[in-house]
């Protein structure tokens, strides 16, 4: 492409502006027109057709706007001529294309005449003249450049032709048909064995030099071409016999070939020529060339031998082709007609004849399988296609036309002609079905071997893992089994878990009220403090509904997505944020259980996703949790043993202190008694002193009697011989009597006594003396420990099925550390000062008496100086309304036990249990006879059993209305009988009343009996009236409503 020289352009003319603006349109019109008018340009593409003409139009417009020559316009025109020459375009075709261009430009300019400025005709004519001049200049530059280059090319071609003739050893000749004489150049003379530079050769001499076998046909051919109207060209080959020309000094001929002076040469000559005729059609000149083609004939001979060899090789190749151990076929054309197919291919397709048929016709079953489409693809694109172990279904006519599936490795290769065009497809295929099956067998065997090896390796790994887990567990159990404190055990457990099993671990203990307490945490130190704070707020309370409390009631559990799980389980955003901030991704919750009791919870977690928990971890942690629970239980047993030892030591100290106290308490009244006795003895006549002395002696003697009675009661409690004698007790009278006894001491200390006794509290079944002892003891204690001017409040109420009696004061109170021991024997608040006196037995006796009644007693105090409150709760059992009491005989004494005093108050109908079917169970014959007599007299129908098994048999035979059973029996006890009874359906007695009789009267004995399924609990010795009333009430027989009632 030429460079653009600078051109001094003046103001653009109107015609130049039209040409520049309409350039693309001019080229489009020119392109269509020139293709129609100039055939030589039709084959050129649009870019080649346009060449430099679009740029030439811009240069033409510039040329029109200046008076100077435009070098760029000239260069573009010259390059256009060169481009046309290179594509073989003729000069007249170049002139034609410029002529068409001129016409179109002038036409386009004429279309815009109305837009032309109002200028003189002379200016417009000058512009058009300049336009035509420019187009003339352009075509001139293009044609001159074309002609110059072509002339140079012709000269160069002639020179190259001469060089080629010389190099090829070609001789020239010129024959005159009229004189029949040849003019040969030196090379031609040498071919016929004539010396260089000689005279002309006659036609006869020419024929004599030709081999005899070739003279006739050469003469006939020459004569033929010389006839008027004959062919204008001649070509012939013949053999020449000649003696070699005299050799040169180097022994070679003039053409350079070494010769022998005595030999006659035979060689082949190729002559070619053209005949020139006059206007009448007569030959006037015959010119041409001659060249020695002996070497070519020798080559032909060699080629003939090679052809024969090739034919033999082809036959061999065909035999190999047909017998090849692979399937080979050749198809031709777009429809893939079979040209060749070897024997293997024929067998593969079911011994069908396919040659000469299209693939779709010869093998119709492969059409739907897509193989013709693959052949189309190779034929159309020329890209080979290779198939590996491709399944194909082929129909075997010899097998009834059934389809057989084969696995093929095959190749489709394009077949090309010498011009590179695809004319067919070469198919090479091999049936690898057996190979694949064999390989499959080998692979299956290999896979089986690998699987066996993998299983063996897995089993070995599992065994190693199991051994490692076992060693870990043995080591862990050994570590924790030697620890005697719960905190130490759990710290050991978490330190064993991290990092052997997990990245973090915490251990929580269940407290006595169900609360959770974090004991150990194997976590980073920076996290542990905050974890404990969060735990204390969120998890610790026993009522918390969080997943860690809930985990106490489940088995070991894996939480795979801990962040998501904790978000869904917990309502506290702060706690969730903290837990997610730990980075824990997976946790295992492990309840630490021993028997049926859960003592704590292990939380084991992994950080990140490098490791995951599996069932083996679950089993390890479950086992570790069980052993940890056993270790905790052992540690607690050890701590309890230590506590029992401490208590025993304290009891020993208390015993010594008690002995010293007893000595002191006995000596004190004796001292007063002996002292006054001596005074009275020394002054027998002093009446006032005698009276005071006798009062003192009596008071101290009673105090000493009370001390002795308390000691006896404690002795009875210790050996289990403290008995109660229940009867109907009128509660208001008991309280009033105790208040009367305590009032003098209270008045002496100016203590206010306040009472709140429910008038409907009425009667209860209790031991009147022992109940009096309990009430008096609690009131006197409050008076004793309340400072002067204080206040003591006494209340009694009926609450549901219980009688509740409370004594509260604002006295010195009870220290929190002593409150748990306030009802223990031999314990006093003031051991060393002895400000209040007494043996410290009263409250212990109170507790035992209350428990023998099946009740409870409790003490409350907010601390020293804040007073105390004692509350007694006793089951009412058969409570009688006040009007059910029998009136006293006239002048009958009344005591604190009630208005009628004891059992005389309760007069029951003679047969209150008339018709009631009772089952009595007791292993003691005397007890069975007694109960039968008591309940039989009351009208009951009694059946007896000496054991639980016998009772079960009787229950199966007949359902009673109620059951009365002893607890302590050999073999199965009464508790097991109650559980069996409650397991029965209602219609088989599962809901009948059941009364427990036992010599054990503690509150825990009563609770155990009720838990087992008994309706109520009566301590032995059994009061007949109490037993009858309890059964009557349990069966819904109200005493005052029964026949014979004295109400």
Coordinates of N, CA and C in Angstrom, one line a residue, residues 851-979:
X851 N -43.2 -38.3 113.6 CA -43.1 -39.3 112.5 C -43.8 -40.6 112.8
X852 N -43.9 -41.0 114.1 CA -44.7 -42.2 114.5 C -46.2 -42.0 114.2
X853 N -46.6 -40.7 114.1 CA -48.0 -40.4 113.7 C -48.1 -40.3 112.2
X854 N -47.0 -40.6 111.5 CA -47.1 -40.4 110.0 C -46.9 -39.0 109.5
X855 N -46.5 -38.1 110.4 CA -46.4 -36.7 110.0 C -45.0 -36.2 109.8
X856 N -44.8 -34.9 109.7 CA -43.5 -34.3 109.6 C -43.4 -33.0 110.4
X857 N -42.2 -32.7 110.8 CA -42.0 -31.4 111.5 C -40.8 -30.7 110.9
X858 N -40.9 -29.4 110.8 CA -39.9 -28.6 110.1 C -39.6 -27.4 110.9
X859 N -38.4 -26.8 110.7 CA -38.0 -25.6 111.4 C -37.5 -24.6 110.4
X860 N -37.8 -23.3 110.5 CA -37.4 -22.3 109.6 C -36.9 -21.1 110.5
X861 N -35.8 -20.5 109.9 CA -35.3 -19.3 110.6 C -34.4 -18.6 109.6
X862 N -34.5 -17.2 109.6 CA -33.7 -16.4 108.7 C -32.4 -16.1 109.3
X863 N -32.1 -16.6 110.5 CA -30.8 -16.4 111.1 C -30.8 -16.0 112.5
X864 N -29.7 -15.8 113.1 CA -29.6 -15.4 114.5 C -30.2 -14.1 114.7
X865 N -31.1 -14.0 115.8 CA -31.7 -12.7 116.1 C -33.0 -12.5 115.3
X866 N -33.4 -13.4 114.4 CA -34.5 -13.2 113.6 C -35.7 -14.2 113.8
X867 N -35.6 -14.8 115.0 CA -36.7 -15.7 115.4 C -36.7 -17.0 114.6
X868 N -37.7 -17.9 115.0 CA -37.8 -19.2 114.4 C -39.2 -19.6 114.4
X869 N -39.5 -20.6 113.5 CA -40.9 -21.1 113.3 C -40.8 -22.6 113.2
X870 N -41.6 -23.3 114.0 CA -41.7 -24.8 113.9 C -43.1 -25.2 113.5
X871 N -43.1 -26.1 112.5 CA -44.4 -26.5 112.0 C -44.6 -28.0 112.0
X872 N -45.7 -28.5 112.6 CA -46.0 -29.9 112.6 C -47.2 -30.2 111.7
X873 N -47.1 -31.3 110.9 CA -48.1 -31.7 110.0 C -48.4 -33.2 110.3
X874 N -49.7 -33.5 110.7 CA -50.0 -34.9 111.0 C -51.3 -35.2 110.2
X875 N -51.3 -36.4 109.5 CA -52.5 -36.8 108.8 C -53.7 -36.9 109.7
X876 N -54.8 -36.4 109.3 CA -56.0 -36.4 110.1 C -56.6 -37.8 110.2
X877 N -56.4 -38.6 109.1 CA -57.1 -39.9 109.0 C -58.6 -39.8 109.2
X878 N -59.2 -40.5 110.2 CA -60.6 -40.4 110.4 C -60.9 -39.3 111.3
X879 N -61.2 -38.2 110.8 CA -61.5 -37.0 111.6 C -63.0 -36.9 112.0
X880 N -63.2 -36.7 113.2 CA -64.6 -36.6 113.7 C -65.0 -35.2 113.9
X881 N -66.2 -34.8 113.5 CA -66.7 -33.5 113.7 C -67.0 -33.4 115.2
X882 N -67.0 -32.1 115.7 CA -67.2 -32.0 117.2 C -68.5 -32.6 117.7
X883 N -69.5 -32.6 116.9 CA -70.8 -33.1 117.4 C -70.8 -34.6 117.4
X884 N -69.8 -35.3 116.9 CA -69.8 -36.8 116.9 C -69.3 -37.3 118.2
X885 N -68.8 -36.5 119.1 CA -68.3 -36.9 120.4 C -69.4 -37.4 121.3
X886 N -69.1 -38.4 122.1 CA -70.1 -38.8 123.1 C -70.0 -37.9 124.3
X887 N -71.2 -37.4 124.8 CA -71.1 -36.5 126.0 C -70.5 -37.3 127.2
X888 N -69.8 -36.5 128.1 CA -69.2 -37.0 129.3 C -70.3 -37.3 130.3
X889 N -70.1 -38.3 131.1 CA -71.1 -38.5 132.2 C -70.9 -37.3 133.2
X890 N -71.9 -37.0 134.0 CA -71.8 -35.9 134.9 C -70.6 -36.1 135.8
X891 N -70.0 -35.0 136.1 CA -68.8 -34.9 137.0 C -67.6 -35.8 136.5
X892 N -67.7 -36.2 135.2 CA -66.5 -36.9 134.7 C -65.3 -36.0 134.5
X893 N -64.1 -36.4 134.8 CA -62.9 -35.5 134.7 C -62.6 -35.3 133.2
X894 N -62.1 -34.1 132.9 CA -61.7 -33.8 131.6 C -60.2 -33.5 131.6
X895 N -59.5 -34.1 130.7 CA -58.0 -33.8 130.6 C -57.7 -33.2 129.3
X896 N -56.4 -33.0 129.1 CA -55.9 -32.3 127.9 C -56.1 -33.1 126.6
X897 N -56.4 -34.4 126.8 CA -56.5 -35.2 125.6 C -57.8 -34.8 124.8
X898 N -58.8 -34.4 125.5 CA -60.1 -34.1 124.8 C -61.2 -34.0 125.8
X899 N -62.4 -33.7 125.3 CA -63.5 -33.5 126.2 C -64.0 -34.8 126.8
X900 N -63.8 -35.9 126.1 CA -64.2 -37.2 126.6 C -63.1 -38.0 127.1
X901 N -61.8 -37.7 126.7 CA -60.7 -38.4 127.2 C -60.6 -39.7 126.4
X902 N -59.7 -39.8 125.4 CA -59.4 -41.1 124.8 C -60.5 -41.7 124.0
X903 N -60.5 -43.1 124.0 CA -61.4 -43.9 123.1 C -62.8 -43.8 123.6
X904 N -63.1 -43.4 124.8 CA -64.5 -43.3 125.3 C -65.3 -42.3 124.5
X905 N -64.6 -41.3 123.9 CA -65.3 -40.3 123.1 C -65.9 -40.9 121.8
X906 N -65.3 -42.0 121.2 CA -65.8 -42.4 119.9 C -66.6 -43.7 120.1
X907 N -67.9 -43.6 119.9 CA -68.8 -44.7 119.9 C -69.2 -45.1 118.5
X908 N -68.7 -46.2 117.9 CA -69.0 -46.5 116.6 C -70.2 -47.5 116.5
X909 N -70.9 -47.5 115.4 CA -72.0 -48.5 115.3 C -71.4 -49.9 115.4
X910 N -72.2 -50.8 115.9 CA -71.7 -52.2 116.1 C -71.2 -52.8 114.9
X911 N -71.8 -52.7 113.7 CA -71.4 -53.3 112.5 C -71.2 -52.3 111.3
X912 N -70.2 -51.4 111.6 CA -70.0 -50.3 110.7 C -69.4 -50.8 109.3
X913 N -68.8 -52.0 109.3 CA -68.3 -52.6 108.1 C -69.2 -53.7 107.6
X914 N -70.4 -53.6 107.9 CA -71.3 -54.7 107.5 C -71.3 -55.0 106.0
X915 N -71.0 -56.3 105.7 CA -71.0 -56.7 104.3 C -69.8 -56.4 103.5
X916 N -68.8 -55.7 104.1 CA -67.6 -55.3 103.4 C -66.7 -56.6 103.3
X917 N -66.2 -56.9 102.0 CA -65.3 -58.0 101.8 C -63.9 -57.5 102.0
X918 N -63.2 -58.1 103.0 CA -61.8 -57.7 103.2 C -60.8 -58.8 103.0
X919 N -59.6 -58.5 102.5 CA -58.5 -59.5 102.4 C -57.4 -59.0 103.3
X920 N -57.1 -59.9 104.4 CA -56.1 -59.6 105.4 C -54.9 -60.4 105.0
X921 N -53.7 -59.7 105.0 CA -52.4 -60.4 104.6 C -51.4 -60.1 105.7
X922 N -51.0 -61.2 106.5 CA -50.0 -61.0 107.5 C -49.3 -62.4 107.7
X923 N -48.0 -62.4 107.9 CA -47.3 -63.7 108.1 C -47.4 -64.2 109.5
X924 N -47.8 -63.4 110.5 CA -47.9 -63.8 111.9 C -49.4 -64.3 112.1
X925 N -49.5 -65.5 112.6 CA -50.8 -66.1 112.9 C -51.6 -65.3 113.9
X926 N -50.9 -64.8 115.0 CA -51.6 -64.1 116.1 C -52.2 -62.8 115.5
X927 N -51.4 -62.1 114.6 CA -51.8 -60.9 114.0 C -53.0 -61.1 113.1
X928 N -53.0 -62.2 112.4 CA -54.2 -62.5 111.5 C -55.4 -62.8 112.3
X929 N -55.3 -63.5 113.5 CA -56.4 -63.8 114.4 C -57.0 -62.5 115.0
X930 N -56.1 -61.6 115.4 CA -56.5 -60.3 116.0 C -57.3 -59.5 115.0
X931 N -56.7 -59.4 113.8 CA -57.4 -58.5 112.8 C -58.7 -59.1 112.3
X932 N -58.7 -60.5 112.3 CA -60.0 -61.1 111.9 C -61.1 -60.8 112.9
X933 N -60.7 -60.9 114.3 CA -61.6 -60.6 115.3 C -62.1 -59.2 115.3
X934 N -61.2 -58.2 115.1 CA -61.5 -56.8 115.2 C -62.5 -56.5 114.0
X935 N -62.1 -56.9 112.8 CA -62.9 -56.5 111.6 C -64.1 -57.3 111.5
X936 N -64.1 -58.6 111.9 CA -65.3 -59.4 111.9 C -66.3 -58.9 112.8
X937 N -65.9 -58.4 114.0 CA -66.9 -57.8 114.9 C -67.6 -56.6 114.3
X938 N -66.8 -55.9 113.4 CA -67.3 -54.7 112.8 C -68.2 -55.0 111.6
X939 N -68.5 -56.3 111.3 CA -69.4 -56.7 110.3 C -68.7 -57.1 109.0
X940 N -67.4 -57.1 108.9 CA -66.7 -57.4 107.6 C -66.7 -58.8 107.3
X941 N -66.6 -59.2 106.0 CA -66.4 -60.6 105.6 C -65.0 -60.7 105.3
X942 N -64.2 -61.5 106.1 CA -62.8 -61.5 106.1 C -62.3 -62.8 105.5
X943 N -61.3 -62.6 104.6 CA -60.5 -63.7 104.1 C -59.0 -63.4 104.4
X944 N -58.2 -64.4 104.8 CA -56.9 -64.2 105.2 C -55.9 -64.9 104.3
X945 N -54.7 -64.3 104.3 CA -53.6 -64.9 103.5 C -52.3 -64.7 104.3
X946 N -51.4 -65.8 104.3 CA -50.2 -65.7 105.1 C -49.0 -65.3 104.3
X947 N -49.2 -65.0 103.0 CA -48.1 -64.6 102.1 C -48.6 -63.8 100.9
X948 N -47.7 -63.1 100.2 CA -48.1 -62.4 99.1 C -48.6 -63.3 98.0
X949 N -47.9 -64.4 97.7 CA -48.4 -65.3 96.7 C -49.8 -65.8 97.0
X950 N -50.1 -66.2 98.3 CA -51.4 -66.6 98.6 C -52.4 -65.5 98.4
X951 N -52.0 -64.3 98.7 CA -52.9 -63.2 98.5 C -53.3 -63.0 97.0
X952 N -52.2 -63.1 96.2 CA -52.5 -62.9 94.7 C -53.5 -64.0 94.2
X953 N -53.3 -65.2 94.7 CA -54.3 -66.3 94.3 C -55.7 -65.9 94.7
X954 N -55.9 -65.4 96.0 CA -57.2 -65.0 96.4 C -57.7 -63.9 95.6
X955 N -56.9 -62.9 95.3 CA -57.3 -61.8 94.5 C -57.8 -62.2 93.1
X956 N -57.1 -63.2 92.5 CA -57.6 -63.7 91.2 C -58.9 -64.5 91.3
X957 N -59.2 -65.1 92.5 CA -60.4 -65.8 92.7 C -61.6 -64.9 92.9
X958 N -61.4 -63.8 93.7 CA -62.5 -62.9 94.1 C -61.9 -61.5 94.4
X959 N -62.5 -60.5 93.9 CA -62.0 -59.2 94.1 C -62.6 -58.7 95.4
X960 N -61.8 -58.3 96.4 CA -62.4 -57.8 97.7 C -62.7 -56.3 97.6
X961 N -63.4 -55.8 98.6 CA -63.7 -54.3 98.6 C -62.5 -53.5 99.1
X962 N -61.6 -54.1 99.9 CA -60.4 -53.4 100.4 C -59.4 -54.5 100.8
X963 N -58.1 -54.0 101.0 CA -57.0 -54.8 101.3 C -56.3 -54.3 102.5
X964 N -56.0 -55.1 103.5 CA -55.2 -54.7 104.7 C -54.0 -55.7 104.7
X965 N -52.8 -55.1 104.6 CA -51.6 -55.9 104.5 C -50.5 -55.4 105.4
X966 N -49.8 -56.4 106.0 CA -48.6 -56.1 106.7 C -47.5 -55.8 105.6
X967 N -46.5 -55.0 106.0 CA -45.4 -54.7 105.1 C -44.2 -55.7 105.2
X968 N -43.7 -55.9 106.4 CA -42.5 -56.7 106.6 C -42.9 -58.2 106.7
X969 N -42.8 -58.9 105.5 CA -43.0 -60.3 105.5 C -41.9 -61.0 104.8
X970 N -41.6 -62.2 105.1 CA -40.5 -63.0 104.4 C -40.8 -63.2 103.0
X971 N -39.7 -63.2 102.1 CA -39.9 -63.3 100.7 C -40.4 -62.0 100.1
X972 N -41.6 -62.0 99.5 CA -42.2 -60.8 99.0 C -42.8 -60.0 100.1
X973 N -42.6 -58.7 100.1 CA -43.2 -57.9 101.2 C -44.4 -57.3 100.7
X974 N -45.0 -56.5 101.6 CA -46.3 -55.8 101.3 C -46.2 -54.8 100.1
X975 N -45.0 -54.2 100.0 CA -44.8 -53.2 98.9 C -45.0 -53.9 97.5
X976 N -44.4 -55.1 97.3 CA -44.6 -55.8 96.1 C -46.1 -56.2 95.8
X977 N -46.8 -56.5 96.9 CA -48.2 -56.8 96.8 C -49.0 -55.6 96.3
X978 N -48.6 -54.4 96.9 CA -49.3 -53.2 96.5 C -49.1 -52.9 95.0
X979 N -47.8 -53.1 94.6 CA -47.5 -52.8 93.2 C -48.2 -53.7 92.2

